[in-house]
PDB file of C-alpha atoms in Angstrom:
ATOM      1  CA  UNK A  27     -10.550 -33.079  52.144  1.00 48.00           C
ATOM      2  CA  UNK A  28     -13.447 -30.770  50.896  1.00 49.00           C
ATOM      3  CA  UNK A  29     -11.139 -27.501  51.596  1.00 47.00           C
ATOM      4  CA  UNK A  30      -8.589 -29.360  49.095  1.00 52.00           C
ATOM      5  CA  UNK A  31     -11.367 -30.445  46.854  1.00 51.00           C
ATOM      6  CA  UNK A  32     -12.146 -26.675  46.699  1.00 47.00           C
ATOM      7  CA  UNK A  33      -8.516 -25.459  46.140  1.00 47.00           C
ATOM      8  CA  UNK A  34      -8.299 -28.042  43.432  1.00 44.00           C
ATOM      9  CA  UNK A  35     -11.509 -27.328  41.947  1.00 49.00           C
ATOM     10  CA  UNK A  36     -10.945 -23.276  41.814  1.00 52.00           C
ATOM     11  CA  UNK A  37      -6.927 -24.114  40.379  1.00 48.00           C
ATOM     12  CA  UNK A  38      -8.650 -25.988  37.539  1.00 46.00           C
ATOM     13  CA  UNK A  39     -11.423 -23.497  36.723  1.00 46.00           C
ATOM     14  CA  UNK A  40      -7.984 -20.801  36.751  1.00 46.00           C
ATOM     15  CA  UNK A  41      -6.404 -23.136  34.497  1.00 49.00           C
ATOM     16  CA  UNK A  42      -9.126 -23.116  32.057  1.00 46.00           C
ATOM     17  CA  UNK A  43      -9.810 -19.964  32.153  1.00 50.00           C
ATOM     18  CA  UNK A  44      -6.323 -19.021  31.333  1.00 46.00           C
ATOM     19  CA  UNK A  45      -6.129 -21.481  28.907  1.00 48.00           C
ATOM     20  CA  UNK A  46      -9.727 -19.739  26.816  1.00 48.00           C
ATOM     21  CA  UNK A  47      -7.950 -16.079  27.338  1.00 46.00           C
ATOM     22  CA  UNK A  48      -4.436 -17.512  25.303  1.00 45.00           C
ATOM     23  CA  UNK A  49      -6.754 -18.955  23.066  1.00 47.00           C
ATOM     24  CA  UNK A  50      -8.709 -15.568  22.258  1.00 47.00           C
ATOM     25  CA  UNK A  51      -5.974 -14.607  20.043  1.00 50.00           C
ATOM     26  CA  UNK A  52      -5.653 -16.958  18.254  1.00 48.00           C
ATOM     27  CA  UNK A  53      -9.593 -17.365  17.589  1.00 52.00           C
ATOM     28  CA  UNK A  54      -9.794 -13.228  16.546  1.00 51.00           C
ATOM     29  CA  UNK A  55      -7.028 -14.261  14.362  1.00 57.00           C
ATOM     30  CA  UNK A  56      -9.116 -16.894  12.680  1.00 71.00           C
ATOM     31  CA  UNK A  57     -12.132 -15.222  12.651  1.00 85.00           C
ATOM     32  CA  UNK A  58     -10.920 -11.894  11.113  1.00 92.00           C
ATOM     33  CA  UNK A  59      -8.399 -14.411   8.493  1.00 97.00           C
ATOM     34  CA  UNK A  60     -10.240 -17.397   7.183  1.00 95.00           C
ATOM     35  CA  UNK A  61      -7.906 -19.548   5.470  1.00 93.00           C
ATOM     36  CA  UNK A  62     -10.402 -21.115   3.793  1.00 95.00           C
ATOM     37  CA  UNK A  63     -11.676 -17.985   2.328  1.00 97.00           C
ATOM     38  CA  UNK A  64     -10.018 -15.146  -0.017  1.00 98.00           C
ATOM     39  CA  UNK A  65      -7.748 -13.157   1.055  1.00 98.00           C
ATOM     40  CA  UNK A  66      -9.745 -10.053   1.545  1.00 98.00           C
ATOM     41  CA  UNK A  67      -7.604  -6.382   0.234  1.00 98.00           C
ATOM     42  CA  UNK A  68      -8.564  -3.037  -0.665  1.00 97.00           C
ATOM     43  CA  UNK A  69      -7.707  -0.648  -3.451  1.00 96.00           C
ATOM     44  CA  UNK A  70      -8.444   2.288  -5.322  1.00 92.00           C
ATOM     45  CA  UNK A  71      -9.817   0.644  -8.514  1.00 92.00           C
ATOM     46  CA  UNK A  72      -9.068   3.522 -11.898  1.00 86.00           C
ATOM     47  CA  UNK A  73      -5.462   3.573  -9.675  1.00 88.00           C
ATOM     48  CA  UNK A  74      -3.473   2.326 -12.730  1.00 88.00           C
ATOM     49  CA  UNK A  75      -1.171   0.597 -13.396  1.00 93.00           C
ATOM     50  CA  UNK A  76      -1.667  -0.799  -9.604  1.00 95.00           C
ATOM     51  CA  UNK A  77      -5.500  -2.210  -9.611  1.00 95.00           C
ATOM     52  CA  UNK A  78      -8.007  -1.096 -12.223  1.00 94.00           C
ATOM     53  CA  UNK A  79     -10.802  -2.834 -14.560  1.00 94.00           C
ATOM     54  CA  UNK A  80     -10.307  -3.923 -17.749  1.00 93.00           C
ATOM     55  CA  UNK A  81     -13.094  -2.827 -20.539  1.00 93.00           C
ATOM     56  CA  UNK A  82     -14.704  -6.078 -20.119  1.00 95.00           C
ATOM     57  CA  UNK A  83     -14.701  -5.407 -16.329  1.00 94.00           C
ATOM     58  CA  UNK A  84     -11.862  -7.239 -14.744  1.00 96.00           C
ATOM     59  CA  UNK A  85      -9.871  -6.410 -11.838  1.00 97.00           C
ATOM     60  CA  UNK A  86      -6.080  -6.278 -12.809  1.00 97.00           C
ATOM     61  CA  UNK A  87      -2.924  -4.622 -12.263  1.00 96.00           C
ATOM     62  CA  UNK A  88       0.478  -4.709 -10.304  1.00 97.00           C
ATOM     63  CA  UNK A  89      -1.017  -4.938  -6.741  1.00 97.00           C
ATOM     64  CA  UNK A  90      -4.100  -7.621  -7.821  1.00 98.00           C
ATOM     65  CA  UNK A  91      -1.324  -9.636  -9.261  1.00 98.00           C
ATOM     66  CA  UNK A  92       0.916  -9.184  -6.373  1.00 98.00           C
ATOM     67  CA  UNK A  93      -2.076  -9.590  -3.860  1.00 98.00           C
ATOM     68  CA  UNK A  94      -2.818 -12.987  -5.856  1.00 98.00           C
ATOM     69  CA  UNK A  95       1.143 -14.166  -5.612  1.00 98.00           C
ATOM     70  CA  UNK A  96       0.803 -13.230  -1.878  1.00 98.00           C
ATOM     71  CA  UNK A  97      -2.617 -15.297  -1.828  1.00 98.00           C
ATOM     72  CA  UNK A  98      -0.956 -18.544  -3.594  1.00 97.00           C
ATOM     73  CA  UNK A  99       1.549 -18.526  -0.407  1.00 97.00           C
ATOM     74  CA  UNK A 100      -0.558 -18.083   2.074  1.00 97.00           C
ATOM     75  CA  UNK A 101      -2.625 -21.016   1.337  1.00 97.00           C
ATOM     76  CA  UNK A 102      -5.876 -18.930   0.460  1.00 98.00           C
ATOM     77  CA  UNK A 103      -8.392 -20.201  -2.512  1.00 97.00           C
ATOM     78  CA  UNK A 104      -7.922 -16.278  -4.131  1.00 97.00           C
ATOM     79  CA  UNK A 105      -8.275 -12.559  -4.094  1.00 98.00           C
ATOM     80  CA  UNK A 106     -11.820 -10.362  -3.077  1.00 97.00           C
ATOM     81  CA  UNK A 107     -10.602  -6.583  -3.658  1.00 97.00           C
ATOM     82  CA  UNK A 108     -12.778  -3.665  -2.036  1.00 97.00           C
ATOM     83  CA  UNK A 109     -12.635  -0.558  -4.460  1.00 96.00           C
ATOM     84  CA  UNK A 110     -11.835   2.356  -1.935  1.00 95.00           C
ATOM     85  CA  UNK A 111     -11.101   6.231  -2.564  1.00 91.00           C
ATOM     86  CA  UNK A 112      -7.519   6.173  -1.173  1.00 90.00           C
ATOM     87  CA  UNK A 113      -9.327   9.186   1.237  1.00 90.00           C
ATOM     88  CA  UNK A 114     -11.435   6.708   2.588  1.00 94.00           C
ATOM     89  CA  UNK A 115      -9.134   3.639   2.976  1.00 96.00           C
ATOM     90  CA  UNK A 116      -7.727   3.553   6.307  1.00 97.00           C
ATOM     91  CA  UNK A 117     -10.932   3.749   7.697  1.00 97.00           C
ATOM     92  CA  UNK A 118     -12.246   0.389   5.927  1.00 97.00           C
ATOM     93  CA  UNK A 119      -8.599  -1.084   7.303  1.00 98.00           C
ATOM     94  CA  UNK A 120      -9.856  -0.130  11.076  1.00 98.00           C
ATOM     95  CA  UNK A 121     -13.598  -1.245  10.454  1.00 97.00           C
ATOM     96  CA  UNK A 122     -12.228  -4.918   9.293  1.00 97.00           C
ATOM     97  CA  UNK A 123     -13.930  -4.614   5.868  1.00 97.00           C
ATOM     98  CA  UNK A 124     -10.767  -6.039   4.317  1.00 98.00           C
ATOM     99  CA  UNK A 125      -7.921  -8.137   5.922  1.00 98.00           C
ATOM    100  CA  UNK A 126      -5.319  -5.585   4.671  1.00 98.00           C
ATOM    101  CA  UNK A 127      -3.866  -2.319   2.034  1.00 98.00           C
ATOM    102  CA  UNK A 128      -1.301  -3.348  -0.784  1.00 98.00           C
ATOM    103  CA  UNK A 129      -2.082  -1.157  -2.652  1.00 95.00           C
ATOM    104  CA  UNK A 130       0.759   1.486  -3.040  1.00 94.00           C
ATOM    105  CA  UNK A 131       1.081   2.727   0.627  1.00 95.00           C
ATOM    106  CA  UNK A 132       3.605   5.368   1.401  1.00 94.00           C
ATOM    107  CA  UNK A 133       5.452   4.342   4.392  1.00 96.00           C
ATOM    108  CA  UNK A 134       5.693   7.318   6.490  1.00 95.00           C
ATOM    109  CA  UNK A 135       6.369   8.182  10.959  1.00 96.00           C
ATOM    110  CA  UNK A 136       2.303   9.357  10.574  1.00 96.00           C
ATOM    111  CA  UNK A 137       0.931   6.289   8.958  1.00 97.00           C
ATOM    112  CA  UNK A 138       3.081   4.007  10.927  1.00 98.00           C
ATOM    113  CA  UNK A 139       1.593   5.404  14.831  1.00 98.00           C
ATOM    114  CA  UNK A 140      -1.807   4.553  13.541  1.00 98.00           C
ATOM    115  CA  UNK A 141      -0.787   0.736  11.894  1.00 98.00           C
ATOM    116  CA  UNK A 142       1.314  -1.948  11.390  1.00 98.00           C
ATOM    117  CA  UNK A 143       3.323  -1.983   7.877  1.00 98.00           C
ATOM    118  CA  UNK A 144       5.434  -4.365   5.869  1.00 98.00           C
ATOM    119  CA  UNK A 145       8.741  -4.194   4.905  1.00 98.00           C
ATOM    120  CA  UNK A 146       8.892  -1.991   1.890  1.00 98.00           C
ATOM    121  CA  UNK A 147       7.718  -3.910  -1.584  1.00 98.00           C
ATOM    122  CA  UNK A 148       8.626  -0.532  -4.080  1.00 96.00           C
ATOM    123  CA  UNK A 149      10.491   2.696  -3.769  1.00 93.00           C
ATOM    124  CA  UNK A 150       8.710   5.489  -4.757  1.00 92.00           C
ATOM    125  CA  UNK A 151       9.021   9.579  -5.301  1.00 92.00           C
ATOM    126  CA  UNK A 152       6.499  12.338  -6.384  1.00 96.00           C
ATOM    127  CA  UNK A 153       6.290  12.466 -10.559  1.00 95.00           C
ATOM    128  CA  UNK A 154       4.521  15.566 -11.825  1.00 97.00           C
ATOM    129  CA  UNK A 155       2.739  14.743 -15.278  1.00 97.00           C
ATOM    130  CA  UNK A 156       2.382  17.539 -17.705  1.00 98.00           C
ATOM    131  CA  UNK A 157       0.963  18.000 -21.522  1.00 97.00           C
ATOM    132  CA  UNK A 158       3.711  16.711 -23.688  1.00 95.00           C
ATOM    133  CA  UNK A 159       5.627  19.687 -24.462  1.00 95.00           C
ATOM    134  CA  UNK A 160       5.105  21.894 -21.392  1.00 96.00           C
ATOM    135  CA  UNK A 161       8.408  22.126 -18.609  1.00 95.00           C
ATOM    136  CA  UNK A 162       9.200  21.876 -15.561  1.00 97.00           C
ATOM    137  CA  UNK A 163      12.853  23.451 -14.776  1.00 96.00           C
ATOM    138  CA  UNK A 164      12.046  23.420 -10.938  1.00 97.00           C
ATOM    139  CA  UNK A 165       9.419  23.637  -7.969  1.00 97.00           C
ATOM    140  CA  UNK A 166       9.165  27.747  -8.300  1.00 98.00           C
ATOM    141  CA  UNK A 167       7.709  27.551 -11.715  1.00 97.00           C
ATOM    142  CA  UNK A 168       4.216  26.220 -10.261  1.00 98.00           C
ATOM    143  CA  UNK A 169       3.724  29.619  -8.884  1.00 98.00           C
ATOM    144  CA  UNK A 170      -0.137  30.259 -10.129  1.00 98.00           C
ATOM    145  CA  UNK A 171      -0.522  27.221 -11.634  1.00 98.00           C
ATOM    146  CA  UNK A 172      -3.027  24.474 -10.923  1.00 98.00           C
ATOM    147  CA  UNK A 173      -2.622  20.839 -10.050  1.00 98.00           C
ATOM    148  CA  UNK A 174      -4.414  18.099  -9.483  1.00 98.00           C
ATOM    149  CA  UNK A 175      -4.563  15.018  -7.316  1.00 98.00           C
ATOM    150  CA  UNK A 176      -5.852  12.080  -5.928  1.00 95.00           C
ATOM    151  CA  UNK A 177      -7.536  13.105  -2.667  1.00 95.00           C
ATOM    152  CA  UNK A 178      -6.234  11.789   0.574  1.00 93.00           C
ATOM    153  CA  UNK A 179      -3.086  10.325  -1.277  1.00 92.00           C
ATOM    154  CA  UNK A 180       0.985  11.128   0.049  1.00 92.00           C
ATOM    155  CA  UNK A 181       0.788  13.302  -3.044  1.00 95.00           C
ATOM    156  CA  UNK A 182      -2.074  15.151  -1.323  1.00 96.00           C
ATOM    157  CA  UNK A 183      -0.235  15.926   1.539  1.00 95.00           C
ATOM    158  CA  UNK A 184       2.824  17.060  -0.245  1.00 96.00           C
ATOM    159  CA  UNK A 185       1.080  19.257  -2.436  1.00 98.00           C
ATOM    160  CA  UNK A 186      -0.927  20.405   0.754  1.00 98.00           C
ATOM    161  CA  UNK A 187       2.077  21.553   3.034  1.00 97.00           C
ATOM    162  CA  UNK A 188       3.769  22.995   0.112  1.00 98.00           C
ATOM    163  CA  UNK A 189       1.272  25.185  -1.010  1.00 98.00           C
ATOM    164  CA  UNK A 190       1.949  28.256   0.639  1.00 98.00           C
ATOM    165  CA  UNK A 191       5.315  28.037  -0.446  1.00 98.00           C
ATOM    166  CA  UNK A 192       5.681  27.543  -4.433  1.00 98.00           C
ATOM    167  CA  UNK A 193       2.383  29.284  -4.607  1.00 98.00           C
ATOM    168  CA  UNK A 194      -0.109  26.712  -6.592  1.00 98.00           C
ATOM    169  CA  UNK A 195      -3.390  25.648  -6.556  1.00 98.00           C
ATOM    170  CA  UNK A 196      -4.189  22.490  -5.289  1.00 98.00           C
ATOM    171  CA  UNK A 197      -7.633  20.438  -7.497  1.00 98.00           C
ATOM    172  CA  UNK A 198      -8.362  17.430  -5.575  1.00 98.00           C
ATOM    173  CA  UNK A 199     -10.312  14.196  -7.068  1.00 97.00           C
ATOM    174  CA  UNK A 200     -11.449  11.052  -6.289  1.00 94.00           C
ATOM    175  CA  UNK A 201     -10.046   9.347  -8.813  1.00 92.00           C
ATOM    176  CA  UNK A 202      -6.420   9.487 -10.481  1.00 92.00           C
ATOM    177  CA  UNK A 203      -7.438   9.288 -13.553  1.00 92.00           C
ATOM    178  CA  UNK A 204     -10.152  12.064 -13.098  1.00 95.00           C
ATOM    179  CA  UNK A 205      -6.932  14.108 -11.935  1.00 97.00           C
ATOM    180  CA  UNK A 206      -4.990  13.410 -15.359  1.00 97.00           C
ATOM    181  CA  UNK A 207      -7.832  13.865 -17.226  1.00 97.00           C
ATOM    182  CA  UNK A 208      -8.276  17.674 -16.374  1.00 98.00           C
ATOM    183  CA  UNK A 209      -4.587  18.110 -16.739  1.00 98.00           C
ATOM    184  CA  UNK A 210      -5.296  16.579 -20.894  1.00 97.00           C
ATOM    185  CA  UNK A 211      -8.237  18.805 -21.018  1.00 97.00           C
ATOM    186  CA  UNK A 212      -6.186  21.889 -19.597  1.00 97.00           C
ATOM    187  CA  UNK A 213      -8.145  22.767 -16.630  1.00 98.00           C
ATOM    188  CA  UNK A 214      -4.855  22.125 -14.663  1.00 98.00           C
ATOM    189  CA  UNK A 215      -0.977  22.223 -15.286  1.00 98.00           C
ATOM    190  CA  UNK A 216       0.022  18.930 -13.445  1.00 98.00           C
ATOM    191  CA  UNK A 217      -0.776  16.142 -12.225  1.00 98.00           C
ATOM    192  CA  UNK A 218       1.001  15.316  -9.183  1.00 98.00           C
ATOM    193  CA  UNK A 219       0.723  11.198  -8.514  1.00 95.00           C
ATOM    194  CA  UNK A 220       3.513   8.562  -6.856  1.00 92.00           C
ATOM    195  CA  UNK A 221       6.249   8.157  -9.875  1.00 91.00           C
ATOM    196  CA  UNK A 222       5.584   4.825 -10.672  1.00 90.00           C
ATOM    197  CA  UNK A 223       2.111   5.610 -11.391  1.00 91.00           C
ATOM    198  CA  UNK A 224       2.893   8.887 -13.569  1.00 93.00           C
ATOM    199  CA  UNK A 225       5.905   7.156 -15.653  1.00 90.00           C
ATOM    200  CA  UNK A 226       3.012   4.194 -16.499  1.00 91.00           C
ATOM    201  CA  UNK A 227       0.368   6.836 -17.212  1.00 92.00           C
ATOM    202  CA  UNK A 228       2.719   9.119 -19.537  1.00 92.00           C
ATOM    203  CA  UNK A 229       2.967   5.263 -21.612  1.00 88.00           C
ATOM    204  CA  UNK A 230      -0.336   5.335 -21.531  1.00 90.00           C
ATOM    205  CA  UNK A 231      -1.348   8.630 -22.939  1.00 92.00           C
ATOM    206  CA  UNK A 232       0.194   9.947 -26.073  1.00 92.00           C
ATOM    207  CA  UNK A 233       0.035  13.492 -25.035  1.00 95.00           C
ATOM    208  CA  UNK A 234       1.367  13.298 -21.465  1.00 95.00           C
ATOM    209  CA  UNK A 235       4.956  13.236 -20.194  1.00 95.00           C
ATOM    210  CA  UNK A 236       6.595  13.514 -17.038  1.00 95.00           C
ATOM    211  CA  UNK A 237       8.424  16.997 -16.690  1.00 96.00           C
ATOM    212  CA  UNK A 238       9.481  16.698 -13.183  1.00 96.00           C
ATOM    213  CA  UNK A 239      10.400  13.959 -10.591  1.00 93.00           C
ATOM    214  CA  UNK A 240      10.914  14.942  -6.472  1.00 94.00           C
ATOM    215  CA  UNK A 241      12.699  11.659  -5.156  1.00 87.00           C
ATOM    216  CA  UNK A 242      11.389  11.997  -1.558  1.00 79.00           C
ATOM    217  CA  UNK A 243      13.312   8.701  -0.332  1.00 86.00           C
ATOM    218  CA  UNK A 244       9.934   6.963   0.285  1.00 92.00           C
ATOM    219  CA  UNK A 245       9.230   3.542   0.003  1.00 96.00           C
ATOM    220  CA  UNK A 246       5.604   1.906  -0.604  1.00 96.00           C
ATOM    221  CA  UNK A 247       4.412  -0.818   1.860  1.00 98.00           C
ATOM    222  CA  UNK A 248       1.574  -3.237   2.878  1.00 98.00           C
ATOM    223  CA  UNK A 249      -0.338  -1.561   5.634  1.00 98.00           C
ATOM    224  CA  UNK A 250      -2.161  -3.831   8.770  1.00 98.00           C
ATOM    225  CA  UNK A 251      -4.363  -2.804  11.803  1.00 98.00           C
ATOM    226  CA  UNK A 252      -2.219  -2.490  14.869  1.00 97.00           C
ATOM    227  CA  UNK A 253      -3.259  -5.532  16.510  1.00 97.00           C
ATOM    228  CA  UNK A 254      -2.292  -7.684  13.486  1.00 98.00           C
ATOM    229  CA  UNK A 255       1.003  -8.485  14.197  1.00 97.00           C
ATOM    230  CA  UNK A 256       0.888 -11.859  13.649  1.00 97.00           C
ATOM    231  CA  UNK A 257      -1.110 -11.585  10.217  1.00 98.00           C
ATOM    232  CA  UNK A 258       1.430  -8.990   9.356  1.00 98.00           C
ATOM    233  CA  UNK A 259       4.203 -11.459  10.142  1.00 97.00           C
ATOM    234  CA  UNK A 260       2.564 -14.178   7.640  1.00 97.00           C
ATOM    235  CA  UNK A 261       1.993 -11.581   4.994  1.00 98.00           C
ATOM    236  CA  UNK A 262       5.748 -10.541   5.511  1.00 97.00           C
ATOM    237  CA  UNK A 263       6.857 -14.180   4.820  1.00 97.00           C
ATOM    238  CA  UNK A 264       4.628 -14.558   1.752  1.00 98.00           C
ATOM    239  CA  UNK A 265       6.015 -11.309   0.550  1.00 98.00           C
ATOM    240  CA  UNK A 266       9.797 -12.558   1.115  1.00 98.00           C
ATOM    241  CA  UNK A 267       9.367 -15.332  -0.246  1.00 97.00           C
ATOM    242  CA  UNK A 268       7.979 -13.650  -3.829  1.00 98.00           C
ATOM    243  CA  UNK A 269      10.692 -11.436  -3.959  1.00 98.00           C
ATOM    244  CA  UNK A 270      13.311 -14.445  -3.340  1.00 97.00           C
ATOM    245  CA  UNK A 271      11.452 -16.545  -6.155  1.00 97.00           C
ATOM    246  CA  UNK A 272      11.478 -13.971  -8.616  1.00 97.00           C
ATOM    247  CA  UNK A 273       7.964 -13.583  -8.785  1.00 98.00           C
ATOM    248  CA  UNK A 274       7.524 -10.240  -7.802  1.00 98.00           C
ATOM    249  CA  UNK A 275      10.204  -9.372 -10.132  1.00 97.00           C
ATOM    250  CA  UNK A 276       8.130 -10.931 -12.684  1.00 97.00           C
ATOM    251  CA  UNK A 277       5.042  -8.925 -11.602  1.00 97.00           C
ATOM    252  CA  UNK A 278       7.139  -5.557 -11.664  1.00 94.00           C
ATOM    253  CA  UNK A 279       8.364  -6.564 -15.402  1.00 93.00           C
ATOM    254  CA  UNK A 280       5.075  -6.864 -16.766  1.00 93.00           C
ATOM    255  CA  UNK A 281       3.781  -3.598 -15.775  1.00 93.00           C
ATOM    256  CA  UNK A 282       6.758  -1.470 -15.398  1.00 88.00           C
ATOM    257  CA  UNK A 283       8.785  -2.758 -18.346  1.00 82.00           C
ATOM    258  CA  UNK A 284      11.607  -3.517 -16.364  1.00 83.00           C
ATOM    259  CA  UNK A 285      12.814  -5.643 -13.551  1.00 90.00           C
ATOM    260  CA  UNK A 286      13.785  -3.804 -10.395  1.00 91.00           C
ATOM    261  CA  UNK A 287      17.143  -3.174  -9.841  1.00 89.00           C
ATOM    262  CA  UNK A 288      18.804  -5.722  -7.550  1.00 93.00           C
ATOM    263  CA  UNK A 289      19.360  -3.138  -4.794  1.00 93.00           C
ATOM    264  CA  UNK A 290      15.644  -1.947  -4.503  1.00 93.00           C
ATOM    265  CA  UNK A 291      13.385  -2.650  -1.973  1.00 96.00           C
ATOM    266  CA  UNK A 292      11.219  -4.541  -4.668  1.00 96.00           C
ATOM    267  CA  UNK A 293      14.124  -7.428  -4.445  1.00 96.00           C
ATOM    268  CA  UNK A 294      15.924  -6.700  -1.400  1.00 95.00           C
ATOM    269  CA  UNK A 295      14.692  -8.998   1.806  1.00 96.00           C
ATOM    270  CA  UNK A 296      15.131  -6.913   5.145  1.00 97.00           C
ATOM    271  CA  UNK A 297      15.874  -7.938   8.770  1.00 96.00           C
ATOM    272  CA  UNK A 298      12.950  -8.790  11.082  1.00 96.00           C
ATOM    273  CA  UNK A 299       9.500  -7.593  10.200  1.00 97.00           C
ATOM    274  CA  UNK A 300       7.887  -4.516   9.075  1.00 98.00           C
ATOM    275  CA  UNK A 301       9.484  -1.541   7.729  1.00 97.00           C
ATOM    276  CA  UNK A 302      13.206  -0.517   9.941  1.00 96.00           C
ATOM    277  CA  UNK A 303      13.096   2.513  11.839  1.00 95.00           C
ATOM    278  CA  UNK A 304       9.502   2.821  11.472  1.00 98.00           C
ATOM    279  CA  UNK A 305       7.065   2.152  14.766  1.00 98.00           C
ATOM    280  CA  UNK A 306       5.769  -0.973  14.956  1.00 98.00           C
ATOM    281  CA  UNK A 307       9.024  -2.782  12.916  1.00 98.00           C
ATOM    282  CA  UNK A 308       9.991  -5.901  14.713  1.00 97.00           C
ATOM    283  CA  UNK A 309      13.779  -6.990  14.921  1.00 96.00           C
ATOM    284  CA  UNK A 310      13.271 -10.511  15.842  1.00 92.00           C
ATOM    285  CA  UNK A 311      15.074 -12.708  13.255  1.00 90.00           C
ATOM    286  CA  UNK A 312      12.895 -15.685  10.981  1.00 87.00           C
ATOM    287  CA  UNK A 313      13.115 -17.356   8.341  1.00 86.00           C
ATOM    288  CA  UNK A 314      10.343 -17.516   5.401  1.00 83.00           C
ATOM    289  CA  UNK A 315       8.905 -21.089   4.838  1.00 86.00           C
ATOM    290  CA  UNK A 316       8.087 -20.478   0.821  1.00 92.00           C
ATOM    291  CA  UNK A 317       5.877 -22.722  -0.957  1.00 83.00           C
TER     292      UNK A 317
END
């Protein structure tokens, strides 16, 4: 009787034991996503038209209002945005300072071995913004030039790796709008920024246009530490489910001027979760459960 006593006892203590490790997942997930808290995200504040500050100090823009629609369907009270350099953001992602990245994220092989992402939200391309009146017949004509750009950014890299080749210099900033501003003031020739983010500034600024667009295929998306999956797959839901609605159409309207087309990836819902033939994309099939 005691040896079974034992046997039982030491089954039961495995049982629990196993039981606490399942639960460990689960617990982290609480713990590091309190859904009775904001939703905690992270952008580059002066980014606009994505997340800036109004002159009586606001946060606003296309990814706080998206963040907020994404928010309402999760079940969380609101929005706490971290102002990041976009050179320094990843790192904040890794160190848990914010739950999440929405703001505009190129999707690319790099990015996606070091963290989870989204299925795409926004195409995007490279837009190179110029003093209204100068040209840009082609990549060649940058030879000796300078341009600027947001340091750390996709743009960054682009403008890095083709250096050598079209023969520019490369100014780098912390801030976006820093980077336009020395373009206005003729320090630099261009400003090199995602397209979406040039075409808004050049409506913005009477004496800026956009001379030249590279459509590099690219697609913006939400960006998650690896072991997030199952945050990711929550966000995912909350993000179908905006597009389905029409709210993120909405969103895109106010700031863009236009509704996306019905074929973009700001409308179109994709298969599984997380961004298709990207690392980390999940095929699974599910079904959104939309508020």
């Amino acid at each position: 009787m005691k040896l079974n006593s034992i046997k039982l006892t030491r089954a039961v203590a495995a049982g629990v034991m196993l039981a606490a490790m399942a639960a460990m997942p689960a617990m982290a997930q609480d713990a590091d996503h309190p859904q009775g808290e904001n939703l905690k995200v992270a952008c580059d504040l002066g980014f606009a038209p994505f997340c800036f500050k109004t002159p009586t100090g606001e946060t606003t823009g296309f990814t706080y209002d998206m963040s907020l629609a994404l928010a309402k369907q999760l079940g969380r009270p609101g929005v706490d945005v971290t102002d990041s350099n976009f050179s320094a953001i990843f790192a904040g992602l890794f160190s848990k300072r914010y739950e999440m990245i929405p703001a505009p994220t190129n999707i690319t092989t790099e990015r996606a071995a070091q963290m989870l992402f989204s299925e795409p939200y926004m195409p995007t391309g490279l837009g190179f913004l110029v003093k209204k009146g100068a040209k840009i017949a082609n990549l060649e004509e940058l030879k000796g030039k300078a341009v600027t750009v947001n340091n750390g950014s996709i743009s960054d890299k682009w403008l890095t790796d083709n250096e050598a080749k079209y023969g520019y210099t490369i100014q780098r900033y912390n801030k976006n709008a820093d980077a336009v501003q020395a373009v206005m003031i003729g320090r630099a020739f261009a400003n090199v920024a995602d397209v979406p983010v040039s075409r808004y500034v050049s409506t913005q600024t009477p004496m800026a246009e956009v001379a030249y667009v590279l459509d590099g295929g690219r697609n913006f998306g939400i960006a998650f530490r690896k072991e997030d999956a199952a945050f990711r797959a929550k966000v995912e839901a909350a993000l179908e489910c905006i597009k389905t609605d029409g709210t993120l159409a909405k969103i895109h309207e106010k700031w863009f001027g236009v509704k996306p087309a019905a074929d973009s990836s700001s409308s179109k819902v994709y298969p599984g979760i997380g961004a298709p033939e990207f690392e980390g994309y999940d095929a699974t099939p599910h079904k959104a459960a939309c508020k």
